[in-house]
mmCIF file of C-alpha atoms and ligand atoms in Angstrom:
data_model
loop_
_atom_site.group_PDB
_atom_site.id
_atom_site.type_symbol
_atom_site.label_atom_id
_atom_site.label_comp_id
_atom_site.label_asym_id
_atom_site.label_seq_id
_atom_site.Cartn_x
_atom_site.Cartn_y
_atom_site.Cartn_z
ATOM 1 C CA UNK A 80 0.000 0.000 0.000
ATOM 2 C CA UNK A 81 1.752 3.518 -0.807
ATOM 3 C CA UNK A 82 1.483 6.363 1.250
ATOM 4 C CA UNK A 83 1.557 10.231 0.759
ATOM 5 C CA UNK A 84 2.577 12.694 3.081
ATOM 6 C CA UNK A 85 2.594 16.240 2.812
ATOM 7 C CA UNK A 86 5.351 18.144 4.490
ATOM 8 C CA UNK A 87 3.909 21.464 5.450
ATOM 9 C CA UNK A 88 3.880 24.081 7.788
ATOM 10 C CA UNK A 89 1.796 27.611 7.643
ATOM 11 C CA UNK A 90 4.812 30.161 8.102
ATOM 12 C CA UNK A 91 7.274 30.406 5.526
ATOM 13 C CA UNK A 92 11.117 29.347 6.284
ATOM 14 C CA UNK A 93 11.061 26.778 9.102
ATOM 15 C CA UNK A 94 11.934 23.717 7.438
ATOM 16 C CA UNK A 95 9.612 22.098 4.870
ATOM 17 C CA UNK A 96 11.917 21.347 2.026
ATOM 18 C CA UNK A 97 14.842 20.741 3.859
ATOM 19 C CA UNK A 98 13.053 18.133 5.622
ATOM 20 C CA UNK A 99 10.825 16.871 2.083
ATOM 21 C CA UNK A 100 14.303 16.179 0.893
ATOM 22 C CA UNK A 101 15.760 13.801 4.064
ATOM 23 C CA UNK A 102 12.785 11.942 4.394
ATOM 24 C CA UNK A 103 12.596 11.330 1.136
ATOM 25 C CA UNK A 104 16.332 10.228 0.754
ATOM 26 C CA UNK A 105 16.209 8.375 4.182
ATOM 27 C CA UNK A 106 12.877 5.833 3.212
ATOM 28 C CA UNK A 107 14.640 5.128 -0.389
ATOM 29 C CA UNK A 108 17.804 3.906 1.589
ATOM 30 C CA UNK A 109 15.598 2.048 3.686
ATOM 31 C CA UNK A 110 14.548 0.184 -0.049
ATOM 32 C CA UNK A 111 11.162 1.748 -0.478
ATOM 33 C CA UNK A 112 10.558 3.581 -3.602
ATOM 34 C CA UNK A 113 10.082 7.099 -3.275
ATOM 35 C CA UNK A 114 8.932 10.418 -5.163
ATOM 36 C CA UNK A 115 9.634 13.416 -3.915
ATOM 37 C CA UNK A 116 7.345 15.843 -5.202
ATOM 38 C CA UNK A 117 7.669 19.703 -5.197
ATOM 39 C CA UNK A 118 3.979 21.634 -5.066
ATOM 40 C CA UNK A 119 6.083 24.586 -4.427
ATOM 41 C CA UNK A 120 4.774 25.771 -7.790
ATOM 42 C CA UNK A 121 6.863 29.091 -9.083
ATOM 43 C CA UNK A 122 9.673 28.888 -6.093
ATOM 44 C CA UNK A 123 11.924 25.914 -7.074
ATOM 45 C CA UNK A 124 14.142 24.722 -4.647
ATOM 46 C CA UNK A 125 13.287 20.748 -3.691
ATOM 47 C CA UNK A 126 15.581 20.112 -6.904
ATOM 48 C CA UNK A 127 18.670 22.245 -5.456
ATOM 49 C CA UNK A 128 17.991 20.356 -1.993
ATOM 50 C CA UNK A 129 18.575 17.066 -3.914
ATOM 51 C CA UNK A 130 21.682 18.637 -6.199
ATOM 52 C CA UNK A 131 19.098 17.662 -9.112
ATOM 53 C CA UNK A 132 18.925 20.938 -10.226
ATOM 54 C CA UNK A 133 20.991 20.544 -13.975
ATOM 55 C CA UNK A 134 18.627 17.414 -14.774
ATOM 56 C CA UNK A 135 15.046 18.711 -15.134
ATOM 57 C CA UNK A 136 13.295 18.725 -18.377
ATOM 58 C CA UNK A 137 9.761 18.646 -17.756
ATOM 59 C CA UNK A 138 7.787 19.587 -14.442
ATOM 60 C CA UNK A 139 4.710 19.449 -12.490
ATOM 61 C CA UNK A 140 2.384 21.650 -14.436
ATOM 62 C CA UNK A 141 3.579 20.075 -17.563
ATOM 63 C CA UNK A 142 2.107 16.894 -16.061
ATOM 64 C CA UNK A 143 -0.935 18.105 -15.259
ATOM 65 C CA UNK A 144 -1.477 19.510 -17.923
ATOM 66 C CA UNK A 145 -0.152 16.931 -20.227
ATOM 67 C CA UNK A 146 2.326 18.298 -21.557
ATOM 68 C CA UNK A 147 4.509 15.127 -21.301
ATOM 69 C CA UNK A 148 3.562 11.980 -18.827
ATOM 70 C CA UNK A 149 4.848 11.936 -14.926
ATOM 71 C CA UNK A 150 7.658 8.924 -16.131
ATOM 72 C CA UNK A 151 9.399 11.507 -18.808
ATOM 73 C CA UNK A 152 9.154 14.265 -16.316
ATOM 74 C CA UNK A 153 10.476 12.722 -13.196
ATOM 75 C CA UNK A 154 14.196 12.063 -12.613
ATOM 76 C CA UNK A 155 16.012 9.841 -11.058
ATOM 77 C CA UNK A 156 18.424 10.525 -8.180
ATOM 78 C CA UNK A 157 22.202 10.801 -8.262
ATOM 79 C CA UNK A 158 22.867 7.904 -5.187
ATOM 80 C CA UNK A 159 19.230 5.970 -4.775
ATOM 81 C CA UNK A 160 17.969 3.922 -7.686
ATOM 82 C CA UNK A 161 14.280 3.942 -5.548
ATOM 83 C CA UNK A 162 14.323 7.654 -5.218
ATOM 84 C CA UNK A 163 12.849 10.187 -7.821
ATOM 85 C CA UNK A 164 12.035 14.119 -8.015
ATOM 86 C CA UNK A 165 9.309 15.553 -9.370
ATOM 87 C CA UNK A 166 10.560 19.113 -9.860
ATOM 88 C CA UNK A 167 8.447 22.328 -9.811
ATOM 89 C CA UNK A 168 7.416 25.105 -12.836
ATOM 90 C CA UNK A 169 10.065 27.809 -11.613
ATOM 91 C CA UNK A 170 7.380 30.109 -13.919
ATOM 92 C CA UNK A 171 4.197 29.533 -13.305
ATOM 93 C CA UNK A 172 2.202 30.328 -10.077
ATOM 94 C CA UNK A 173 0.234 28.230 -7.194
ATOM 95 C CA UNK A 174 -2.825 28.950 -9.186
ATOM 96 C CA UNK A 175 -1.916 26.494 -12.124
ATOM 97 C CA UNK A 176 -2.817 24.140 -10.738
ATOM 98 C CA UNK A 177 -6.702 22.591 -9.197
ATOM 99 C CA UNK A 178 -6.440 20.461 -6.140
ATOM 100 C CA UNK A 179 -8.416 17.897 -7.826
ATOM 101 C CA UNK A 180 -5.621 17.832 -10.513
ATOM 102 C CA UNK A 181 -3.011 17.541 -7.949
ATOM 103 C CA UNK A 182 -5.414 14.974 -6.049
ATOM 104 C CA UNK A 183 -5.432 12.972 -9.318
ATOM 105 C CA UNK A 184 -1.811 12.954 -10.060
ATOM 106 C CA UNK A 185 -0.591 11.741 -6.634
ATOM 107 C CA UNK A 186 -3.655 8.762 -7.195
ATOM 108 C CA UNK A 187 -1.370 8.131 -10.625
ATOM 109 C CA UNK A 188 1.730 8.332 -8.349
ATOM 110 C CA UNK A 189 0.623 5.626 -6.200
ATOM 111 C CA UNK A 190 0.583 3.255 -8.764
ATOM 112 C CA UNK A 191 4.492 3.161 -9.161
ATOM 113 C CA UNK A 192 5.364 4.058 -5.335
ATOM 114 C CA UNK A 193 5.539 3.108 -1.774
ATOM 115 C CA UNK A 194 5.700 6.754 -0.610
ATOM 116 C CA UNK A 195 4.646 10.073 -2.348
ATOM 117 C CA UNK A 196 6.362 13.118 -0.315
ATOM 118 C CA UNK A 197 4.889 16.376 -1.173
ATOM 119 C CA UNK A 198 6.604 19.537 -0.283
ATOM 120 C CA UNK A 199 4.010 22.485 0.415
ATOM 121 C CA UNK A 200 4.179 25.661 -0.015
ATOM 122 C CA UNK A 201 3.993 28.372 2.937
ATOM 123 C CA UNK A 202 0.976 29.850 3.425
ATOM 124 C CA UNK A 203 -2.457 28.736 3.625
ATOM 125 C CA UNK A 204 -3.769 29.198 0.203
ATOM 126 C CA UNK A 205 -4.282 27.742 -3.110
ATOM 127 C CA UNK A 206 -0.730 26.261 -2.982
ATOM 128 C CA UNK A 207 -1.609 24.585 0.496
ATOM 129 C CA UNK A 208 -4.815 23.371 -0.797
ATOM 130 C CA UNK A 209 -2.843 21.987 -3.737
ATOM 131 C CA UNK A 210 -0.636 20.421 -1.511
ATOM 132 C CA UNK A 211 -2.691 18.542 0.795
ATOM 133 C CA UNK A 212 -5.127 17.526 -2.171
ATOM 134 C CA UNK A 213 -3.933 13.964 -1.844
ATOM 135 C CA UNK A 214 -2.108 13.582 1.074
ATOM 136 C CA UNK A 215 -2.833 10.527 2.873
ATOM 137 C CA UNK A 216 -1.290 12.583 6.283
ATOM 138 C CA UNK A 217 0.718 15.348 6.998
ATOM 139 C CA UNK A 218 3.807 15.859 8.725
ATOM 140 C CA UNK A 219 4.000 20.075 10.131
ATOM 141 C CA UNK A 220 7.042 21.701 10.689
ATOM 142 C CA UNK A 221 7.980 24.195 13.285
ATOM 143 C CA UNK A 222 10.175 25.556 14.879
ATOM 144 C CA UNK A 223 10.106 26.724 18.751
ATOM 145 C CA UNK A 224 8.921 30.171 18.056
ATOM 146 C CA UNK A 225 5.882 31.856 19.127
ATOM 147 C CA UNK A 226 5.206 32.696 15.100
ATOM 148 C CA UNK A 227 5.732 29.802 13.407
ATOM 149 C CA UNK A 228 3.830 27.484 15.955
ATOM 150 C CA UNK A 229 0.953 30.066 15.896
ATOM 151 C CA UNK A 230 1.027 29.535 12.197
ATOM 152 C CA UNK A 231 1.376 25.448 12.830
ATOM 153 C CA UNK A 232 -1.891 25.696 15.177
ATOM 154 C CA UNK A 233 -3.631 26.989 12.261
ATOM 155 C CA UNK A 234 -2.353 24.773 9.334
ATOM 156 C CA UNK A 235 -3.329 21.789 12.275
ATOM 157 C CA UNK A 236 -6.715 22.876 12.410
ATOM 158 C CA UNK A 237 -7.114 23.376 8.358
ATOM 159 C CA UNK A 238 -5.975 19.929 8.061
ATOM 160 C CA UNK A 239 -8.286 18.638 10.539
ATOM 161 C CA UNK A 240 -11.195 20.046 8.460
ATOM 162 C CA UNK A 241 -9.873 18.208 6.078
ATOM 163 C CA UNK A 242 -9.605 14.752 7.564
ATOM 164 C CA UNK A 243 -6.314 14.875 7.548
ATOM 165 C CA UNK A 244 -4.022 13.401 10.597
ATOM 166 C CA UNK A 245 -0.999 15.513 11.146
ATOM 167 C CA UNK A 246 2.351 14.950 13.214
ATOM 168 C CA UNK A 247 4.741 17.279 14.607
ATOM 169 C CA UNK A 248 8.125 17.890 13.667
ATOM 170 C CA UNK A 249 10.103 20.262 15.728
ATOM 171 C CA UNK A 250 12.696 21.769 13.616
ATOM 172 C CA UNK A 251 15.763 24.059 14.745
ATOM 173 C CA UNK A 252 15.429 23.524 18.444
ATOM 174 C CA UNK A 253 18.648 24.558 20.569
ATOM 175 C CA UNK A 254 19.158 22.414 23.619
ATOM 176 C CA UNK A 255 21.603 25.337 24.777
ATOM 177 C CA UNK A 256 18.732 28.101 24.401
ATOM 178 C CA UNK A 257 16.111 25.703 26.207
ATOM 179 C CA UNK A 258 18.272 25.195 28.781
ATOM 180 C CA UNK A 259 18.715 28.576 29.558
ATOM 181 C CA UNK A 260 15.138 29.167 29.417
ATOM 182 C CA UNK A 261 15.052 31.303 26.465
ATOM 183 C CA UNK A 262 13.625 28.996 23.929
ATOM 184 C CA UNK A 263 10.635 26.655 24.206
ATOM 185 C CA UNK A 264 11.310 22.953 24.364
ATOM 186 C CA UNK A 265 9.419 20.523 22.272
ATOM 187 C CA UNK A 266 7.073 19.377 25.263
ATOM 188 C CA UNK A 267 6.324 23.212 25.577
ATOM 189 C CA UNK A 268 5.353 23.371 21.684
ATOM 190 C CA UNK A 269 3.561 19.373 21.924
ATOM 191 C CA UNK A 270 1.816 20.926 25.195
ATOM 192 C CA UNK A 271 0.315 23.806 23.117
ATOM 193 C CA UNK A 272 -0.306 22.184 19.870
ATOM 194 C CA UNK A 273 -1.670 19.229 21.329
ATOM 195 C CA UNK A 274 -0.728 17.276 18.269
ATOM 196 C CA UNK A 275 1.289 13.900 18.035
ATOM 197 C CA UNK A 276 5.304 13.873 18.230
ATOM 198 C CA UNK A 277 7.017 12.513 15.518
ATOM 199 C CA UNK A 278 10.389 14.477 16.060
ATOM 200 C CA UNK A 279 12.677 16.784 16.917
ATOM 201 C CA UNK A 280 15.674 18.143 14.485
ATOM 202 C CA UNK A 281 18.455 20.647 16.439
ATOM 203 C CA UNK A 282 19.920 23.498 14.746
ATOM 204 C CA UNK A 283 22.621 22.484 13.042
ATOM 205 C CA UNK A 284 25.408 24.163 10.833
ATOM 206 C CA UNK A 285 25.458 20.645 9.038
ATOM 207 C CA UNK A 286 22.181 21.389 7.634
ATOM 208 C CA UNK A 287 23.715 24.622 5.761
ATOM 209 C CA UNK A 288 26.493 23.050 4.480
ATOM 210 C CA UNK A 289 24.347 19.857 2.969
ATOM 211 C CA UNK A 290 22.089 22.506 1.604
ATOM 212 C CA UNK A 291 25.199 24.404 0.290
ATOM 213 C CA UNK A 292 26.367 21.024 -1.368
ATOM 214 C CA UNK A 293 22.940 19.664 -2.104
ATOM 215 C CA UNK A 294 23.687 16.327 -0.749
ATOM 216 C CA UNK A 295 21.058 15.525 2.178
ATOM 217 C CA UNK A 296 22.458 15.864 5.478
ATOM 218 C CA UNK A 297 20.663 12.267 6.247
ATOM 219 C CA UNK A 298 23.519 10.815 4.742
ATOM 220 C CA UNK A 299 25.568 11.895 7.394
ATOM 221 C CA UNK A 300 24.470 10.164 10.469
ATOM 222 C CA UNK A 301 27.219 11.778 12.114
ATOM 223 C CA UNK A 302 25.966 14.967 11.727
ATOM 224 C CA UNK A 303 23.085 15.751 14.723
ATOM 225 C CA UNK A 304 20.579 16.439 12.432
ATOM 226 C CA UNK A 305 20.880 13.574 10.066
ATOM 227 C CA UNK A 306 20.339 11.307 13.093
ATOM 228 C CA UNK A 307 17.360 13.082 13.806
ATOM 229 C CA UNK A 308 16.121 12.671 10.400
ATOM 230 C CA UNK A 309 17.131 8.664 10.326
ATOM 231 C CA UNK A 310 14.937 8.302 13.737
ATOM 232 C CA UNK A 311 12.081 10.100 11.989
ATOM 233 C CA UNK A 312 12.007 7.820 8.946
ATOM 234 C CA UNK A 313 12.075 4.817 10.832
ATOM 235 C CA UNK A 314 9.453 6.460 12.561
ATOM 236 C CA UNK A 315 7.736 6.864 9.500
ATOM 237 C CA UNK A 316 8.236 2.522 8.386
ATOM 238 C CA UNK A 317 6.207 1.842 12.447
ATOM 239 C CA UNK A 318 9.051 1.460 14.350
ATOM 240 C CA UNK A 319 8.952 2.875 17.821
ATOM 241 C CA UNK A 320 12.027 4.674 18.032
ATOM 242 C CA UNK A 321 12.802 6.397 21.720
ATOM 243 C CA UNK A 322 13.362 9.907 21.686
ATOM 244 C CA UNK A 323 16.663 10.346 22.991
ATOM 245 C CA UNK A 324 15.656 14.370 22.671
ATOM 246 C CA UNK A 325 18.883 15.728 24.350
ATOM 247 C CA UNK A 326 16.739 16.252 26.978
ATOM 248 C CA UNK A 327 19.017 13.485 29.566
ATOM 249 C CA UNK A 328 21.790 15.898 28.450
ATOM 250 C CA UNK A 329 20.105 18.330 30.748
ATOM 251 C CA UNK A 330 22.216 19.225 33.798
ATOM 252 C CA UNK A 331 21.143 18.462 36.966
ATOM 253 C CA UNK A 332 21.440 22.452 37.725
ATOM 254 C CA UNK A 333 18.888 22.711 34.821
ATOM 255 C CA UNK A 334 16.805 20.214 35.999
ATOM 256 C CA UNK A 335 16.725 21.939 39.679
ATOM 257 C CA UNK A 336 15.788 25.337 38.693
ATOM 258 C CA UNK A 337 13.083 24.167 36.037
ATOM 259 C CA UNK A 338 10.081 24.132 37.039
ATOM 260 C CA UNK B 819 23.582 25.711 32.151
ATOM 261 C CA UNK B 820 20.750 27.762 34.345
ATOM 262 C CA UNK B 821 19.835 31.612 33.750
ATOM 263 C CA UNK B 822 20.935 34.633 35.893
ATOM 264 C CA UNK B 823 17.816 35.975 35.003
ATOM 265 C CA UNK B 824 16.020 32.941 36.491
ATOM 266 C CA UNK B 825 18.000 33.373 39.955
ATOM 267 C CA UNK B 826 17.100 37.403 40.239
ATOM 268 C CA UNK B 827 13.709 36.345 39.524
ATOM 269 C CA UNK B 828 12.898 37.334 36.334
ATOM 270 C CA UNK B 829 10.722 35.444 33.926
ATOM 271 C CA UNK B 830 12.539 33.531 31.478
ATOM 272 C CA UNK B 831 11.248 34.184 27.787
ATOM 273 C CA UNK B 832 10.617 30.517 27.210
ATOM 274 C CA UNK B 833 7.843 30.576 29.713
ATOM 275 C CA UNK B 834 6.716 33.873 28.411
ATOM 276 C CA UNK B 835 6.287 32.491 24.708
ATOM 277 C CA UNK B 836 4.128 29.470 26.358
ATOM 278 C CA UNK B 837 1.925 31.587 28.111
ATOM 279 C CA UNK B 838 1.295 34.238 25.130
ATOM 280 C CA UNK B 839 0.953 31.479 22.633
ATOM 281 C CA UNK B 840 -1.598 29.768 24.823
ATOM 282 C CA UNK B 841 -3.618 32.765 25.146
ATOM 283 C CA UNK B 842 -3.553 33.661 21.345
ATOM 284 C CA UNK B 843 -4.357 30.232 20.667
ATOM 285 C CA UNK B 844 -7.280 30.454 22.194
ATOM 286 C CA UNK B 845 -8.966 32.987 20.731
ATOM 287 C CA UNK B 846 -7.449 31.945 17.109
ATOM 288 C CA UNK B 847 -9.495 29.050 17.783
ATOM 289 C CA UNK B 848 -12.780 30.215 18.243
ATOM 290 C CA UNK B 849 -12.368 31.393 14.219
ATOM 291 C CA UNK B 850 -14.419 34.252 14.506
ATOM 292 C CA UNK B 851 -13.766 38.088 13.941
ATOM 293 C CA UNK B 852 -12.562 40.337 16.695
ATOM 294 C CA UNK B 853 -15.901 41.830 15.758
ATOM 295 C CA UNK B 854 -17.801 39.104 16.286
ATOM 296 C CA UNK B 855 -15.764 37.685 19.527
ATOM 297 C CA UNK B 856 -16.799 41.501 20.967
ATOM 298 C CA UNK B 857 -20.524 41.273 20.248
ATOM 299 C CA UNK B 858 -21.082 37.584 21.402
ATOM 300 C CA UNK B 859 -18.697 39.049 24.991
ATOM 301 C CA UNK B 860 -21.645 41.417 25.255
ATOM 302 C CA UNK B 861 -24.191 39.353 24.312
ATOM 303 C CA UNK B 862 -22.789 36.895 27.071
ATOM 304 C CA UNK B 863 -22.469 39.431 29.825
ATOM 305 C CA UNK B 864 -25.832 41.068 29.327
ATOM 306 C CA UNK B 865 -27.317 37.240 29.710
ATOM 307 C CA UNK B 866 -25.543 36.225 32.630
ATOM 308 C CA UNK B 867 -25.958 39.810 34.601
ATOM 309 C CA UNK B 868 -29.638 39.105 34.862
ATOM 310 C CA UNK B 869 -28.587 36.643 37.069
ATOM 311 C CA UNK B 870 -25.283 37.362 38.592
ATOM 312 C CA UNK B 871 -23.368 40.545 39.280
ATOM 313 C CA UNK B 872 -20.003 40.254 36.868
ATOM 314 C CA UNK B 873 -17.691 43.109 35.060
ATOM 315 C CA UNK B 874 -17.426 42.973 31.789
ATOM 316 C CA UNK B 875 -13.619 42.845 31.243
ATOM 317 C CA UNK B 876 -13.429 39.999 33.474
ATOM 318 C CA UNK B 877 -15.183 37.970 31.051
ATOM 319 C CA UNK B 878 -12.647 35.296 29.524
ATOM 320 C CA UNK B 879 -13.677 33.254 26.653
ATOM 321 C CA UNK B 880 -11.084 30.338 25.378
ATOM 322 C CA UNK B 881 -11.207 27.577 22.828
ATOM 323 C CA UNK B 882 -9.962 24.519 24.623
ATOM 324 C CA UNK B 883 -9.309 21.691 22.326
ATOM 325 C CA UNK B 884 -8.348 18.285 23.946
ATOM 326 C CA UNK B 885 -8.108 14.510 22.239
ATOM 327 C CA UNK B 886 -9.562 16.658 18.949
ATOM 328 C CA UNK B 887 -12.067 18.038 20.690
ATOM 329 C CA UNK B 888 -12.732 21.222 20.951
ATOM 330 C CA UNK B 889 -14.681 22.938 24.137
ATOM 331 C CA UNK B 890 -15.906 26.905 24.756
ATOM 332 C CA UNK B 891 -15.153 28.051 28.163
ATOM 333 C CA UNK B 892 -16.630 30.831 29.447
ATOM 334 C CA UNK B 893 -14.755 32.215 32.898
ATOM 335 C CA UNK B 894 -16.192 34.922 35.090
ATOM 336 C CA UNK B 895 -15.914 35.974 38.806
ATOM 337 C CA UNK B 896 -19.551 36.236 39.989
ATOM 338 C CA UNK B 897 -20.920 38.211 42.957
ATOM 339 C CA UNK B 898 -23.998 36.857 44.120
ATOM 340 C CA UNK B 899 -27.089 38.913 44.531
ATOM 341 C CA UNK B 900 -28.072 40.282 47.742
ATOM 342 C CA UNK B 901 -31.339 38.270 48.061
HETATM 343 N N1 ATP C 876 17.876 22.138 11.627
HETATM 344 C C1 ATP C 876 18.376 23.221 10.996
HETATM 345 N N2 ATP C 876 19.526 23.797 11.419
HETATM 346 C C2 ATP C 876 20.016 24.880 10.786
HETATM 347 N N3 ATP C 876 19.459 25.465 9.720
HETATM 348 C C3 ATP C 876 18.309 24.948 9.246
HETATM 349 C C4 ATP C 876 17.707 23.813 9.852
HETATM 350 N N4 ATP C 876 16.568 23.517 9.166
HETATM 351 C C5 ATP C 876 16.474 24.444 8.178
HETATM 352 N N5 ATP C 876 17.509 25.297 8.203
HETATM 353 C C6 ATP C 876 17.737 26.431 7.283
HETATM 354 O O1 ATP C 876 16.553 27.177 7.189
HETATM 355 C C7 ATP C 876 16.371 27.666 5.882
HETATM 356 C C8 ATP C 876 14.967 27.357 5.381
HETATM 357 O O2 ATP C 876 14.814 25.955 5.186
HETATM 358 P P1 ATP C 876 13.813 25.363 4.100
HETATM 359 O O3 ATP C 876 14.073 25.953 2.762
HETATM 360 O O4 ATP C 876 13.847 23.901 4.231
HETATM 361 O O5 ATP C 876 12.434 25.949 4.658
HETATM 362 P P2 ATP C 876 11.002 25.940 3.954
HETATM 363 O O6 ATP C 876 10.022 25.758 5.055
HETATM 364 O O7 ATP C 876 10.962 24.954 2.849
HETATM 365 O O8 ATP C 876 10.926 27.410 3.353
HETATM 366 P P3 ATP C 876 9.810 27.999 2.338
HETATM 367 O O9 ATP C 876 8.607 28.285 3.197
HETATM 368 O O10 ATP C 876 10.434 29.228 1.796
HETATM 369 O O11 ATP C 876 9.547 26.940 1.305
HETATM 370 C C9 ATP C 876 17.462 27.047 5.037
HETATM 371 O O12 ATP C 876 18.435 28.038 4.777
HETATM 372 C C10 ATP C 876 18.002 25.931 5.868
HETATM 373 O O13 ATP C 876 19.374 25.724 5.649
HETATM 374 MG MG1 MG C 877 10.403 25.239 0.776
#
């Protein structure tokens, strides 16, 4: 049975491609097949997360509205043999698109794929109703900042109306700042969104340079964040992975003076 | 590491952000118009002052949602009436 997920998030910036990409990448090495899908429609950048970016020919309007079939107009990644991208128009806008054609192609992805990965748009417009058209679930990103997780408690509620089950991904989130108190921890944001855990991603520098390099920081399970992401996907395949959530690397000091 | 502020009493901002977003959460919530929220406050407080002394700016209205559910909660001080 294949799945599709949209990665999405209300406020722009906080994570939603970066983390589109690593999923995607981390369930193909797991020997799924995988598209990664970009409904970002006129603001390219799922490609140049992937280092795909020289490769595209076709894209997603052109699919819709055939102008060529999904097959000629995906490609196929650089390192994963299961993993493709379907890139973005970089020229056309959100509105190109119906979310009952974007319903109807992710029903024609499902035929060739285990998981469909959409990355949304920010906002809560036509793109996001694109988006979500056929998304089995959702996965919303944050980060711990009164703005975004406003925006989160929104895009939660939008999706509810549309019977679609969302999980949280807490993206960005320094142990140092929570520590000191000046940044809300991820049972602060769970406690207000009151919304299912599926992880937590740190800031990390790695995540630059991968993005700088276009090689998915996933593949470094060195780095913090690509362990993050690896937990997450085998989240994803049902496995109940413990949080380790830097939290036990809270000093006892901390600990005391928390309340 | 713990905060200075923390120790010379101060509020960290952490627990600031909670409490803000909790409160703006709530009325996002409801999903109706500042307008709207106003007129159904005064609609509320002229009902319940028939039968209890209240203040209108103590009137609190939230949204809570629990397990997907979502709850209004209405929140006054009352006075009882001199009877
Ligand atoms: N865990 C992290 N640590 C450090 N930097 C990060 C992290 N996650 C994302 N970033 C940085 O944040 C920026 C925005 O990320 P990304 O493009 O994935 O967000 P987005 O939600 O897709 O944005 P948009 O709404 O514009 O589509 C990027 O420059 C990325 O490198
Ligand atoms: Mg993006």
């Amino acid at each position: 049975m294949s799945q599709s997920i949209v990665i999405t998030s209300g406020k722009g910036g906080v994570g939603k491609t970066t983390t589109t990409a690593n999923l995607s990448t981390a369930l193909a090495n797991t020997g799924s097949s995988v598209v990664a899908v970009d409904a970002d429609i006129g603001l390219r950048n799922l490609d140049l997360l992937m280092g795909l970016e020289n490769r595209i020919v076709f894209n997603l309007v052109d699919v819709v509205k055939g102008r060529c079939t999904a097959r000629q107009a995906m490609i196929k990644d650089k390192r994963s043999p299961n993993l493709f991208l379907l890139p973005t128009s970089q020229v056309d806008d959100k509105n190109a698109v119906s979310p009952e054609e974007m319903g109807g192609l992710v029903e024609e992805l499902r035929k060739g794929f285990d998981y469909i990965i959409i990355d949304c748009p920010a906002g809560i417009e036509q793109g996001f109703r694109n988006a979500i058209a056929g998304a089995d679930r959702a996965v919303v990103v944050t980060t711990p900042e009164v703005s975004a997780v406003r925006d989160a408690d929104r895009i939660i509620g939008m999706l509810q109306h549309h019977d679609v089950p969302s999980q949280l991904i807490v993206n960005r989130l320094s142990m140092k700042m929570v520590e000191s108190g000046e940044m809300m921890s991820q049972e602060d944001v769970v406690d207000i969104l009151a919304v299912d855990l599926l992880g937590v991603i740190p800031e990390d520098s790695e995540v630059v340079v991968s993005g700088n390099q276009g090689v998915p920081v996933v593949l470094d399970t060195s780095s913090e964040a690509g362990a993050a992401y690896s937990r997450i996907c085998r989240r994803i395949l049902g496995e109940s992975v413990p949080f380790p959530d830097f939290a036990e690397k809270r000093g006892f000091l901390t600990r005391l003076f928390r309340r | 590491m713990f905060s200075i502020r923390r120790l010379l009493g101060q509020r960290d901002s952490a627990s600031v952000a909670k409490n803000r977003l909790q409160l703006v959460l709530s009325k996002d919530r409801i999903q109706i118009s500042d307008a709207e929220l106003k007129s159904m406050k005064e609609e509320l407080y002229r009902v319940i002052s028939h039968y209890f002394t209240v203040t209108p700016d103590n009137l609190e209205i939230e949204v809570l949602t629990r397990d997907g559910r979502a709850a209004l909660s209405v929140n006054t001080p009352v006075e009882f009436p001199a009877r």
